[in-house]
Coordinates of N, CA and C and ligand atoms in Angstrom, one line a residue:
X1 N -172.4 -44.9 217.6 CA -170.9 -44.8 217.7 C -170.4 -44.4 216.3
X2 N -169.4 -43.5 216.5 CA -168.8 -42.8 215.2 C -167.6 -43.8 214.6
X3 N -167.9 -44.4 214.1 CA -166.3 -44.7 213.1 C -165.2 -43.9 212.5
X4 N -164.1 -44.6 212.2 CA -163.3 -43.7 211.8 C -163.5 -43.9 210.1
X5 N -164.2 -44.7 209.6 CA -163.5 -45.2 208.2 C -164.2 -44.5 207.2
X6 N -163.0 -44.0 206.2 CA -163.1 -43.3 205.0 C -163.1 -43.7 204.2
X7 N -163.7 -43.4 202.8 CA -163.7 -44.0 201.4 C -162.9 -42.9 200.5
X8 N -161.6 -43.9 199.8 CA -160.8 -42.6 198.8 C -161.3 -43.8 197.3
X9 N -161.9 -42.8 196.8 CA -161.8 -43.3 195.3 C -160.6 -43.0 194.3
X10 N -160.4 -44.4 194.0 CA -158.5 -44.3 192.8 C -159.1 -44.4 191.8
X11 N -159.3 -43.3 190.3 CA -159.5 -44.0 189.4 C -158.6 -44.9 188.5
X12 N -158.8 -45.5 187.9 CA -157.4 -46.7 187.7 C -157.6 -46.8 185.7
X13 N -156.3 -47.4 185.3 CA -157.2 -47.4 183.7 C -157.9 -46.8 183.2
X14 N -158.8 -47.4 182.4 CA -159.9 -46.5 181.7 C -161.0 -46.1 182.5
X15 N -161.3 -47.3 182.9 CA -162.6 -46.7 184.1 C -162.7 -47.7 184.7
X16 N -161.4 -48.1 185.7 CA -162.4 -48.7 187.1 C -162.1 -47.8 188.0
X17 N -162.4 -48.3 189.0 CA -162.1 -47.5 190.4 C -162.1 -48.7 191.3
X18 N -160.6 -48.5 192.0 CA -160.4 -48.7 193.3 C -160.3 -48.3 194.5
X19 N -160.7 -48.5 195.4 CA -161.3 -48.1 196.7 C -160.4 -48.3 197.6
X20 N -159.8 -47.2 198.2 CA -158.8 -47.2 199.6 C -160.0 -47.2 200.5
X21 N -160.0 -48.1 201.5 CA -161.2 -48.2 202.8 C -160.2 -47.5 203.7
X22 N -160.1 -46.5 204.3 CA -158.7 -45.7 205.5 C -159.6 -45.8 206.7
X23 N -158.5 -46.2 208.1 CA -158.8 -46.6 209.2 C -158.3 -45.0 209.5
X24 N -158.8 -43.8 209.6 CA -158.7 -42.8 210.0 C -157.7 -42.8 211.4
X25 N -158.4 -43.6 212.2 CA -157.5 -43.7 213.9 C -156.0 -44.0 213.4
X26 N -156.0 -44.8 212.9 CA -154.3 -45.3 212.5 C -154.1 -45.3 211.6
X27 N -154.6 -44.6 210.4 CA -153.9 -44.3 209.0 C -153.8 -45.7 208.3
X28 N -154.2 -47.0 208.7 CA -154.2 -48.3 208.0 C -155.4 -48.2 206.9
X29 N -154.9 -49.1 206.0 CA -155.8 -49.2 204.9 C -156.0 -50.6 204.5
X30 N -157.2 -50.6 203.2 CA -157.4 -52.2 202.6 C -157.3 -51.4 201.6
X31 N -157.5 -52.0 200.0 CA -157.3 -51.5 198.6 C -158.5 -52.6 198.3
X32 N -159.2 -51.9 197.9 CA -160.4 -52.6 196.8 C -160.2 -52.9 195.1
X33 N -159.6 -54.2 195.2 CA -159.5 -54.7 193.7 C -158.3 -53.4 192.7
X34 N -157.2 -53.4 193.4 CA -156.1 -52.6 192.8 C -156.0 -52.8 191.2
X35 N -156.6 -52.2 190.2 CA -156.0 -52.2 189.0 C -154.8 -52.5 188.1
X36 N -154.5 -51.6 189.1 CA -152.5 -51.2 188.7 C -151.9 -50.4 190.0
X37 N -150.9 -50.4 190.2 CA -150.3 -49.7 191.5 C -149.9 -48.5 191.7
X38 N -149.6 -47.9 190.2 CA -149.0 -46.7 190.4 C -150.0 -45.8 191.5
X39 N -151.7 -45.6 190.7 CA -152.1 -44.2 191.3 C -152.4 -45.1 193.1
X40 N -152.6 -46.4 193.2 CA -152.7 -46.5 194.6 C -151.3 -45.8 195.3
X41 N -150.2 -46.6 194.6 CA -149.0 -45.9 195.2 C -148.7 -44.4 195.6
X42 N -149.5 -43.2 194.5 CA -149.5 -42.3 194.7 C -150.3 -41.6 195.6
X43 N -151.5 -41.9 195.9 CA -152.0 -41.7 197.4 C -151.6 -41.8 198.6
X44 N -151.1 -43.5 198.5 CA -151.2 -43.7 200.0 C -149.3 -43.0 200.4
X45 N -149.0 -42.7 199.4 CA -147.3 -42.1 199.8 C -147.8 -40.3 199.9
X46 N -148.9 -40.4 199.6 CA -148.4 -38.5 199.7 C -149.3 -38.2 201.3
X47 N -149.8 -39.5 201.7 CA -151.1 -39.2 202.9 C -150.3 -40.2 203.8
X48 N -149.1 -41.1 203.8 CA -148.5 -41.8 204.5 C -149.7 -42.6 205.1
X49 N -150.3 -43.5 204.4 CA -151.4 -44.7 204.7 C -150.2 -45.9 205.0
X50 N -150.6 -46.8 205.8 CA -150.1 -48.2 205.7 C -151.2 -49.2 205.1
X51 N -150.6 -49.8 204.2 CA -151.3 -50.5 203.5 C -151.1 -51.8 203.2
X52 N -152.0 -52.5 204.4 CA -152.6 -53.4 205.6 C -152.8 -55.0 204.2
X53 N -153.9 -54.4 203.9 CA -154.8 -55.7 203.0 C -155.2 -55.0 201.3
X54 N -155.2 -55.8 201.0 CA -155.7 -55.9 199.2 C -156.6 -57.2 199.1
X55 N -157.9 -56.4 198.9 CA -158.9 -57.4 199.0 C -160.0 -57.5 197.5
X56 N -159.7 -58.2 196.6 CA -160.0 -59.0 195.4 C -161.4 -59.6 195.4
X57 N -162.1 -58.7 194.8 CA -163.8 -59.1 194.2 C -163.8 -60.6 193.1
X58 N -163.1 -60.8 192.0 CA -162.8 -61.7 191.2 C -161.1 -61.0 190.8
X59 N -161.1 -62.5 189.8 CA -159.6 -62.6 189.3 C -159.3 -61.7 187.9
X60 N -160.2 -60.9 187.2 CA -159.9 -60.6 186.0 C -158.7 -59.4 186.4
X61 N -157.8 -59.3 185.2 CA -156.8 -58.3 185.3 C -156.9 -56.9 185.8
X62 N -157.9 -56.2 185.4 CA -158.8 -54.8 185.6 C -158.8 -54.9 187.3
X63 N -158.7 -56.3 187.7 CA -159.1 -55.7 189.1 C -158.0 -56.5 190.0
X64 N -156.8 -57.3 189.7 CA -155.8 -57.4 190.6 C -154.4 -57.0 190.1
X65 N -154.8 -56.4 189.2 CA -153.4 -56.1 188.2 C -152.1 -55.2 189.2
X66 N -152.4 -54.4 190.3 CA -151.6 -54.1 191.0 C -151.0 -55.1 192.1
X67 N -151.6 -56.4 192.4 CA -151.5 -57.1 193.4 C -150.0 -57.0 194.0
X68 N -149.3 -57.5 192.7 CA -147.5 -58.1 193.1 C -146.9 -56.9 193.4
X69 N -147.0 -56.1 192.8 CA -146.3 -54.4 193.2 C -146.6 -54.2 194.8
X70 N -148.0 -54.2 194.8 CA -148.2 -53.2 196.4 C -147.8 -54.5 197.1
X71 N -148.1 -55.8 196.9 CA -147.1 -56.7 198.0 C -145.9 -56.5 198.3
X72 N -145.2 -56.7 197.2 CA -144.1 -56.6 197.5 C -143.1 -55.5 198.2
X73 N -144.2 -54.1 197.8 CA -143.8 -53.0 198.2 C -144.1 -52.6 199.9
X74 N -145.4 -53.0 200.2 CA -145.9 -53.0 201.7 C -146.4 -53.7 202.2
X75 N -145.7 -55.4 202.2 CA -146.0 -56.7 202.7 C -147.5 -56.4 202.9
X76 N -148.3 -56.5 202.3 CA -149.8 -56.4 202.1 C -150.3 -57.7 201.9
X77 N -151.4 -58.0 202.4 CA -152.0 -59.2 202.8 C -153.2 -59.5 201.4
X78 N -152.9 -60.3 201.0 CA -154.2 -60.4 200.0 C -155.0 -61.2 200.1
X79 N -156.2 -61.1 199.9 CA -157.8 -61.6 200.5 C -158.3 -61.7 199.3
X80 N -158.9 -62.9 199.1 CA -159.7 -63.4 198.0 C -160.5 -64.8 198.1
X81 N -161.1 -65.2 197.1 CA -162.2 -66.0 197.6 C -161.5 -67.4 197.1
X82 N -161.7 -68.3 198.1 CA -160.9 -69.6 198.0 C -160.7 -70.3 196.7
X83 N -162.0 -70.3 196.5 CA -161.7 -71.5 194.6 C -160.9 -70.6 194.0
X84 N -160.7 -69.3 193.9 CA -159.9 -68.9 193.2 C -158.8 -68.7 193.8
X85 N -157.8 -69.0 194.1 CA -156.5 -69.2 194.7 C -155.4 -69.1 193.6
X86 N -155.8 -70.2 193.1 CA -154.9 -70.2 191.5 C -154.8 -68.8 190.7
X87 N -155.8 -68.4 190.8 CA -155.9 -66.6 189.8 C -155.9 -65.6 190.3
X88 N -156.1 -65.5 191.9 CA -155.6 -64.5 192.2 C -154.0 -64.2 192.5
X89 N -153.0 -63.4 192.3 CA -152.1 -63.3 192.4 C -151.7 -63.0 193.6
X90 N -150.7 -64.2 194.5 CA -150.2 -63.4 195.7 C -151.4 -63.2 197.0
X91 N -152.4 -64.2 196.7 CA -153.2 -64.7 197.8 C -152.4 -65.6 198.7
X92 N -153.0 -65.0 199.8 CA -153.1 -65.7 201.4 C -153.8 -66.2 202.0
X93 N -154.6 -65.2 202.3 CA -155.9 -65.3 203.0 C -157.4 -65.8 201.9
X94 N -157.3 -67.0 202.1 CA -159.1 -67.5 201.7 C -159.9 -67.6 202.2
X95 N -161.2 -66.9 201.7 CA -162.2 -66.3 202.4 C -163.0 -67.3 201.7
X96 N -164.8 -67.7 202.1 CA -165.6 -67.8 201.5 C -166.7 -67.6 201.8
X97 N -167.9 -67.9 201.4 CA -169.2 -67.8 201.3 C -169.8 -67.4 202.9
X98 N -170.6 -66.1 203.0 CA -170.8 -65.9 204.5 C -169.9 -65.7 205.5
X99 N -168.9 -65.7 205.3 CA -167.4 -65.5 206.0 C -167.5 -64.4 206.8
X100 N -167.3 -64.1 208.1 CA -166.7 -62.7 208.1 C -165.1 -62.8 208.2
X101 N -164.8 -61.7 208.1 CA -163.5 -61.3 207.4 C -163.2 -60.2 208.4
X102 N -161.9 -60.2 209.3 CA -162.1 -59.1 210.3 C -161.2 -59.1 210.7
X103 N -160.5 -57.9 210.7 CA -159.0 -57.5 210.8 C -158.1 -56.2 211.2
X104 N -157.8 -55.7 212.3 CA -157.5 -54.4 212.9 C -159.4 -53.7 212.8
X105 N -159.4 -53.1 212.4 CA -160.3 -52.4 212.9 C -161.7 -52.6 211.4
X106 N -161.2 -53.1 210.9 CA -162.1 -53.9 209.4 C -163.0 -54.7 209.5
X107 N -164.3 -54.7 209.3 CA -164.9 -55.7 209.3 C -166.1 -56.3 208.3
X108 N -165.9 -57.1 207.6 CA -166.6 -57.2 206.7 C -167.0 -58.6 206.3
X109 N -168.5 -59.2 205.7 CA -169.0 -59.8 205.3 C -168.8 -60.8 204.1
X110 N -168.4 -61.9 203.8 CA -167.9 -62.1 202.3 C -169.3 -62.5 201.8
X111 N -169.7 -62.2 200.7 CA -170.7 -62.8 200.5 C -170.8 -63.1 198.8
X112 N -170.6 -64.4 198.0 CA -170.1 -65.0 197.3 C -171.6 -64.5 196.1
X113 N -171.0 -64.4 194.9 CA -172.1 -63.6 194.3 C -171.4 -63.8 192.6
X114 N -171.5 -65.3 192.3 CA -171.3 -65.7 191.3 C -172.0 -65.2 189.8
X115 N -171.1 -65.2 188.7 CA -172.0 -65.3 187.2 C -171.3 -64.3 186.6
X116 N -170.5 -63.2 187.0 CA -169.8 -62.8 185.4 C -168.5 -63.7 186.0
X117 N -167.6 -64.3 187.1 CA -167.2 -65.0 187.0 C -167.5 -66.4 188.0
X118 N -167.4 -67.4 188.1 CA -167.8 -68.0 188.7 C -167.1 -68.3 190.4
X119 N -165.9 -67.3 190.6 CA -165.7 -67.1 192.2 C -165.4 -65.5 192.4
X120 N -166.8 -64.7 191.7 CA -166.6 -63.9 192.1 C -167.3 -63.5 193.7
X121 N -166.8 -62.3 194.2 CA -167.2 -61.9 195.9 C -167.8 -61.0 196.3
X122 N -168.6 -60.5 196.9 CA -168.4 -58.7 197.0 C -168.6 -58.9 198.8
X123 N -167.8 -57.9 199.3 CA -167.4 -57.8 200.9 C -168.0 -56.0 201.0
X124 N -168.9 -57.3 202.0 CA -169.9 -56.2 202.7 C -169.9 -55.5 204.2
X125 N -169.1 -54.6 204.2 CA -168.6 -53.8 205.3 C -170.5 -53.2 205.8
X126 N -170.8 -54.0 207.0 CA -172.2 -53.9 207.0 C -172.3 -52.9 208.2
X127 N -170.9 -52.4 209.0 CA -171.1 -51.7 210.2 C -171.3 -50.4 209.3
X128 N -170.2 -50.1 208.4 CA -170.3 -48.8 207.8 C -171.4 -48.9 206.5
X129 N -172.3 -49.9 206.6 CA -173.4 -50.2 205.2 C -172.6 -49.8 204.1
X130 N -172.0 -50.7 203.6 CA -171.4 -50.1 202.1 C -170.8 -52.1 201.7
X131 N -171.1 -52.0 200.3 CA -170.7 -52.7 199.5 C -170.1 -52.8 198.6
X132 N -168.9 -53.7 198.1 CA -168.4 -53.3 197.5 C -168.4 -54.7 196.2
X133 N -169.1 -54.2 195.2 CA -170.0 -55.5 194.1 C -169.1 -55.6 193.0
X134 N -167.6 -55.1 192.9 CA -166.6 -55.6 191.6 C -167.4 -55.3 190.3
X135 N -167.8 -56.7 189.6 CA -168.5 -56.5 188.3 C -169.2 -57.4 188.2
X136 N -170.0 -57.3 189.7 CA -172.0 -57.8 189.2 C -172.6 -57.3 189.8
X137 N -173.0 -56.0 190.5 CA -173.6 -55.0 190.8 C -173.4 -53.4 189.8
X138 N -173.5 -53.0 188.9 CA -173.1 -51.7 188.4 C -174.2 -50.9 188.6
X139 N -174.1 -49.3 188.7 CA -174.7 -48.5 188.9 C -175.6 -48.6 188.0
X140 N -176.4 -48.9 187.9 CA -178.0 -48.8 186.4 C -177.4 -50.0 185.7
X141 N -176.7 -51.0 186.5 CA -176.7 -52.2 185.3 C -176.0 -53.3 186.0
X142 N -175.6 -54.4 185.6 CA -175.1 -55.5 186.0 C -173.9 -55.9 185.0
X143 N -172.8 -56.8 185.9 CA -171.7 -57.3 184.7 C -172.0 -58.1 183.7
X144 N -171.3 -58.5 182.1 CA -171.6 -59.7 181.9 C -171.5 -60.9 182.6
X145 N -172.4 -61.8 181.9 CA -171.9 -63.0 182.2 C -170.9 -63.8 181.3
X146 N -169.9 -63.9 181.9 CA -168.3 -64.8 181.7 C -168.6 -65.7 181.4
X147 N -168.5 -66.9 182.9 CA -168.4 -67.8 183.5 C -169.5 -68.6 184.1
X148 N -170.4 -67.8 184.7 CA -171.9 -68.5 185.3 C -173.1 -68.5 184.7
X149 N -173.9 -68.9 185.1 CA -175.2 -69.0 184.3 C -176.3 -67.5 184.4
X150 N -177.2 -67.6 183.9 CA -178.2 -66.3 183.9 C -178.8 -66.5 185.2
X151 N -179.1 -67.8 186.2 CA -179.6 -68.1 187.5 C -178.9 -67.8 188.6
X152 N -177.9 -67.8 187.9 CA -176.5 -67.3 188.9 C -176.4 -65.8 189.5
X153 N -176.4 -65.0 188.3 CA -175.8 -63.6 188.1 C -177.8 -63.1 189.0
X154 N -178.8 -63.8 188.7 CA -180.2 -62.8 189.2 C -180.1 -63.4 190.6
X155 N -179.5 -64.7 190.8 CA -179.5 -64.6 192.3 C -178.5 -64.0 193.3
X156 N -177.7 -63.5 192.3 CA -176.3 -63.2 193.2 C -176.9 -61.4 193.5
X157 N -177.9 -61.2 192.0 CA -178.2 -59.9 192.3 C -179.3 -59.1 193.6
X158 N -180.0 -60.8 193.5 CA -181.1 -60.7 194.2 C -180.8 -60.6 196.1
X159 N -179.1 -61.9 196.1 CA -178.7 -61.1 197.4 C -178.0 -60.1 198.0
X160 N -177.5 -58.9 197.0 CA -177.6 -57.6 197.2 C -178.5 -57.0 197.4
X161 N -179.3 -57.3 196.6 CA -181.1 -56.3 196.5 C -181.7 -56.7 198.0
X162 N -181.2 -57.9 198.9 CA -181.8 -58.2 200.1 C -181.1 -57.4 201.1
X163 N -180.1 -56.6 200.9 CA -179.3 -55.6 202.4 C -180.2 -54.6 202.2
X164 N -179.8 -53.9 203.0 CA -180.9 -52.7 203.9 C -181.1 -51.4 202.6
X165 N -181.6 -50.9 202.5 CA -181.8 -49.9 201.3 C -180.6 -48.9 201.1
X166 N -180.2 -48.4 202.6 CA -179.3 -47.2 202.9 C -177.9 -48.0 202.3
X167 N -177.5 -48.8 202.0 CA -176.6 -49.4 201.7 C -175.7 -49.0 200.6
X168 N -174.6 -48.4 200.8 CA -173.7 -47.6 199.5 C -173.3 -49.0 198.6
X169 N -173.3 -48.8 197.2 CA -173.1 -49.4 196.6 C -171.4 -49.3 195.6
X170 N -170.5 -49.6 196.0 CA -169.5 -49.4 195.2 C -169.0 -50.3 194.2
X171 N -168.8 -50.2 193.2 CA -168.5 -51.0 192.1 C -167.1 -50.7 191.0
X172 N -166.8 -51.6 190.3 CA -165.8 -51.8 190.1 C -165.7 -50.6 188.7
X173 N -166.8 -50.1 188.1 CA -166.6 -49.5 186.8 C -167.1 -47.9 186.8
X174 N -166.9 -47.1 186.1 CA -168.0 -45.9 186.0 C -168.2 -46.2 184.3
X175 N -169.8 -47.4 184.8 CA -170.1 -47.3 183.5 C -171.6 -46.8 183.6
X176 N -172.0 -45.8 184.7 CA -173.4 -45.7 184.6 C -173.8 -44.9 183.9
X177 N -173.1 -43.8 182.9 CA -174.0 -43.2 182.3 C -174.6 -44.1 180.8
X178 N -173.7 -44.8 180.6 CA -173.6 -46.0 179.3 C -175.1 -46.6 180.1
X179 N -174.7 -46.8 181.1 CA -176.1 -48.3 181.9 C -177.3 -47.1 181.7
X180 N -177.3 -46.0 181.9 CA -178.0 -45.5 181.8 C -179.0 -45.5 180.9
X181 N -178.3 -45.2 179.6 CA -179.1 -45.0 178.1 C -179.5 -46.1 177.7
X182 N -179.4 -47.9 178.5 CA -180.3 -48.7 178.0 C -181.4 -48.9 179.3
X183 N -180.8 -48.5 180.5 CA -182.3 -48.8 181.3 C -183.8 -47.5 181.0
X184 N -183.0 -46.6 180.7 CA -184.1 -45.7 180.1 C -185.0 -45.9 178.9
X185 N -184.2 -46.8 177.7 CA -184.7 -47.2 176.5 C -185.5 -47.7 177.2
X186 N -185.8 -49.1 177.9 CA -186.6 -49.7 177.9 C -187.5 -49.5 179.0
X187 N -187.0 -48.1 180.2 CA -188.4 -47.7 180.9 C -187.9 -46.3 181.0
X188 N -189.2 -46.3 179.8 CA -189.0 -44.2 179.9 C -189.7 -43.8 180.6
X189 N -190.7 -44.8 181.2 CA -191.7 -43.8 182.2 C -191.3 -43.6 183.3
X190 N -189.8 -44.1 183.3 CA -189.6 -44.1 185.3 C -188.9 -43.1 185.8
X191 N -190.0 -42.5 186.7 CA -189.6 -40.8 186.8 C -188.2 -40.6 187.9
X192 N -188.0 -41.9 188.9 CA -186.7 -42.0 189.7 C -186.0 -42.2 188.5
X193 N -185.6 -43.0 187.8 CA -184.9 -43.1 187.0 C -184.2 -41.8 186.1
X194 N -185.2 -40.9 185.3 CA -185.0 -39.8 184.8 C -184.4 -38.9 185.6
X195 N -184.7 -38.7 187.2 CA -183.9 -38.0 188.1 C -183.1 -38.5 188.3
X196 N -182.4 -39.7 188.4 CA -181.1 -40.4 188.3 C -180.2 -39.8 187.7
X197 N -180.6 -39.9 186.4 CA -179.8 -39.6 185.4 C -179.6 -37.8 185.3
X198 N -180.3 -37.1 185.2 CA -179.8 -35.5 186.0 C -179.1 -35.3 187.1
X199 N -178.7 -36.1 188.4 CA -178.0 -36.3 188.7 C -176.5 -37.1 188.2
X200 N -177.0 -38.4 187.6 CA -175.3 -38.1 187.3 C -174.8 -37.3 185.9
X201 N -175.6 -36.8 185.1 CA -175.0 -35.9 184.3 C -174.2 -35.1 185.1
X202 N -174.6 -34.4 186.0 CA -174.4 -33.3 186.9 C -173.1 -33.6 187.3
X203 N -172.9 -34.9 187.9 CA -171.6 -35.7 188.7 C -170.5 -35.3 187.5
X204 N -170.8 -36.0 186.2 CA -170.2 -36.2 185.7 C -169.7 -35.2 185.1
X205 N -170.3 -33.9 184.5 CA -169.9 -32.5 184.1 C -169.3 -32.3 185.5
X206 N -169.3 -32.2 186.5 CA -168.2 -31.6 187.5 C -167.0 -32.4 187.6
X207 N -166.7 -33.3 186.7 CA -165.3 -34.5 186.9 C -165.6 -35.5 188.5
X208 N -166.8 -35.6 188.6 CA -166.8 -36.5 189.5 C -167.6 -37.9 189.4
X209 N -166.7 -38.9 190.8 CA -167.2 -40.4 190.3 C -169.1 -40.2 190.0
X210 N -169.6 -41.1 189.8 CA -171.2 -41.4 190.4 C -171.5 -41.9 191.4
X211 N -170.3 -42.6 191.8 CA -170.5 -43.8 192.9 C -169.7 -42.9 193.9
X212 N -170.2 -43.5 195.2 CA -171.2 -44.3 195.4 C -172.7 -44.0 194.7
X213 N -173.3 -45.1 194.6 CA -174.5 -45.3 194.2 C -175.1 -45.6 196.1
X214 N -176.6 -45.9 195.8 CA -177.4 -46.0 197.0 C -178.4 -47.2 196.6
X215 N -178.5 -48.5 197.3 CA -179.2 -49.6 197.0 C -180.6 -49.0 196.6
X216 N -181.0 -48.0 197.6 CA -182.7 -47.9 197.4 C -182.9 -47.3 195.6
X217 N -181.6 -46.8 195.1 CA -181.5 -45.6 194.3 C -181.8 -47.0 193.2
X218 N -181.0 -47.7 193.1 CA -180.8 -48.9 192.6 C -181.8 -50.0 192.2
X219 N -182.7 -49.7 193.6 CA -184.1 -51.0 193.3 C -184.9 -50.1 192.6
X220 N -184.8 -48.9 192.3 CA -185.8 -48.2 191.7 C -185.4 -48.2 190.3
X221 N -184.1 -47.9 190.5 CA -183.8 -47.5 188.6 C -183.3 -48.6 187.8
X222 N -182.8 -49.2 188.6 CA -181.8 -50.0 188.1 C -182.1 -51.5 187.4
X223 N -182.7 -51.4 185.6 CA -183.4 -52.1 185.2 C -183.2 -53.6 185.3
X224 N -181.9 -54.3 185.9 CA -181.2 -55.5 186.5 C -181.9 -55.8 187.6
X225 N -182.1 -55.1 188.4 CA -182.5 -55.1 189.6 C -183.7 -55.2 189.5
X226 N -185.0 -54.8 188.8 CA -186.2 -54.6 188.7 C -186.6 -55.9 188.3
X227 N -186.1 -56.6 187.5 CA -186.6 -58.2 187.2 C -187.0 -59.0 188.0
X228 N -188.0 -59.4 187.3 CA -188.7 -60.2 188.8 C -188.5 -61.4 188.6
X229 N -188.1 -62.1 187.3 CA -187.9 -63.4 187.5 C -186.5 -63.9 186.2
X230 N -186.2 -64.9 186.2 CA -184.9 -65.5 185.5 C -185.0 -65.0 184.2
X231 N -186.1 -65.6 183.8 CA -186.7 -65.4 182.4 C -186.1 -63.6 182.0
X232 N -187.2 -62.5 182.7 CA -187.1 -61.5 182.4 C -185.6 -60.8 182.5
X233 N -185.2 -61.3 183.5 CA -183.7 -61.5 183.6 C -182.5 -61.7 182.3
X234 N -182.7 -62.5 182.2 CA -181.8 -63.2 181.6 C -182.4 -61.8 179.7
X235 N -183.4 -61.8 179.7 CA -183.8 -61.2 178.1 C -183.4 -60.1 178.2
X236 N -183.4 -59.4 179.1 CA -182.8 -57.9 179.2 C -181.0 -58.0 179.4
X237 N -180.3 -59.0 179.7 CA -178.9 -59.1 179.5 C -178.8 -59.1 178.4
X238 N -179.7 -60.1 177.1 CA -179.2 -60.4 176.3 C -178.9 -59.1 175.4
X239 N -180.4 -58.5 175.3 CA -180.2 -57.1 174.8 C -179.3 -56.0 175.2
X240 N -178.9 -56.3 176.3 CA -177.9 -55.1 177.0 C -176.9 -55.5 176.2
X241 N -176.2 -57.1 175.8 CA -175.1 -56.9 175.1 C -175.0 -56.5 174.1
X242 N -176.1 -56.6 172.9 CA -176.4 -55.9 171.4 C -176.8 -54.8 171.4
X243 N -176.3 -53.7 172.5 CA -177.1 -52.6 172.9 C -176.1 -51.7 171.9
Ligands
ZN1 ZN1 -164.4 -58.4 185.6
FE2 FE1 -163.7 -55.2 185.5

């Protein structure tokens, strides 16, 4: 069975991106982690979207900074992960851990994925396999750690790394060509990896996002991902931040 649902990428700021998820049949939308409102506002008014839900990965500004605007503007529903209530702006709806979350024709998974902050979420739309990881999943790299510990952020990585391979990975930054140039320092032999990265040069000379990324793309290159244990974990963050 065909779906209707589309992915519009907003770039927002300097480099996040937020995600219009569009209900094609009825022109309804969610907003993935709105930055700021203007460029959402300018999409969904030139394509006449209704815009349904705003749904909040963590509380940092970069990613609910549009919240009060698009509420106010299109009684928009905001979704976010319970302990944080206090920080998200203009929350309603609390979601948590294993939750499904399902709404007009939306359906998606919460799946709680602590350590750059400690209530952060990522909502896993698992009919249309796509995920959406804020800032602890990045394309060739993982967020800092804030708030949680280094056992936090490998297990939260570890239950991403456990969905199905085909699984689009969407995330809150375009920082993979940066992620790029340290997962290669420290594995130059990895020949997926080197094709990775020719690919997103390529994206990126044409003005386009890299993301979606692809989980399988991810277990292979993506030197966060490749760790096999806390320890190795945690030594390859440390370096990433004196990178
Ligand atoms: Zn953040
Ligand atoms: Fe961010």
């Amino acid at each position: 069975m065909k779906n209707n649902i589309k992915i519009e990428i907003i770039p927002c700021l300097q480099d996040n991106y937020s995600y219009l998820i569009i209900d094609e049949s009825k022109n309804d939308a969610c907003v993935i982690d709105p930055s700021e409102a203007k460029p959402i506002i300018n999409f969904i008014e030139k394509e006449n979207i209704n815009l349904k839900y705003i749904l909040n990965t963590h509380h940092h500004f970069d990613h609910i900074g549009g919240n009060k605007e698009l509420k106010e503007r299109y009684n928009s529903i905001v979704v976010g992960y319970k302990h944080d209530a206090k920080r998200i702006p203009e929350i309603s709806v609390l979601v948590e851990d294993n939750q499904m979350w399902k709404e007009d024709n939306f359906e998606a998974k919460i799946i709680h994925i602590p350590g750059h902050t400690t209530g952060h979420v990522g909502f896993y739309f698992f009919k249309e396999k796509m995920i959406f990881t804020g800032d602890t999943l990045f394309s060739l790299g993982c967020g800092k750690i804030f708030e949680g510990t280094y056992k936090q952020m490998f297990e939260s990585l570890s239950k991403i790394r456990s969905l199905p391979d085909d699984t689009k990975i969407y995330c809150g930054h375009e920082y993979t060509l940066q992620n790029s140039n340290f997962c290669i320092a420290h594995d130059p032999q990895n020949l997926n990896l080197q094709n990775k990265i020719i690919k997103i040069k390529k994206k990126l000379n044409d003005k386009k996002p890299t993301i979606p990324s692809i989980l399988k793309d991810e277990k292979e290159c993506n030197i966060f991902l490749r760790a096999k244990n806390v320890e190795s974990f945690s030594k390859l963050r440390d370096l990433k931040d004196n990178f």
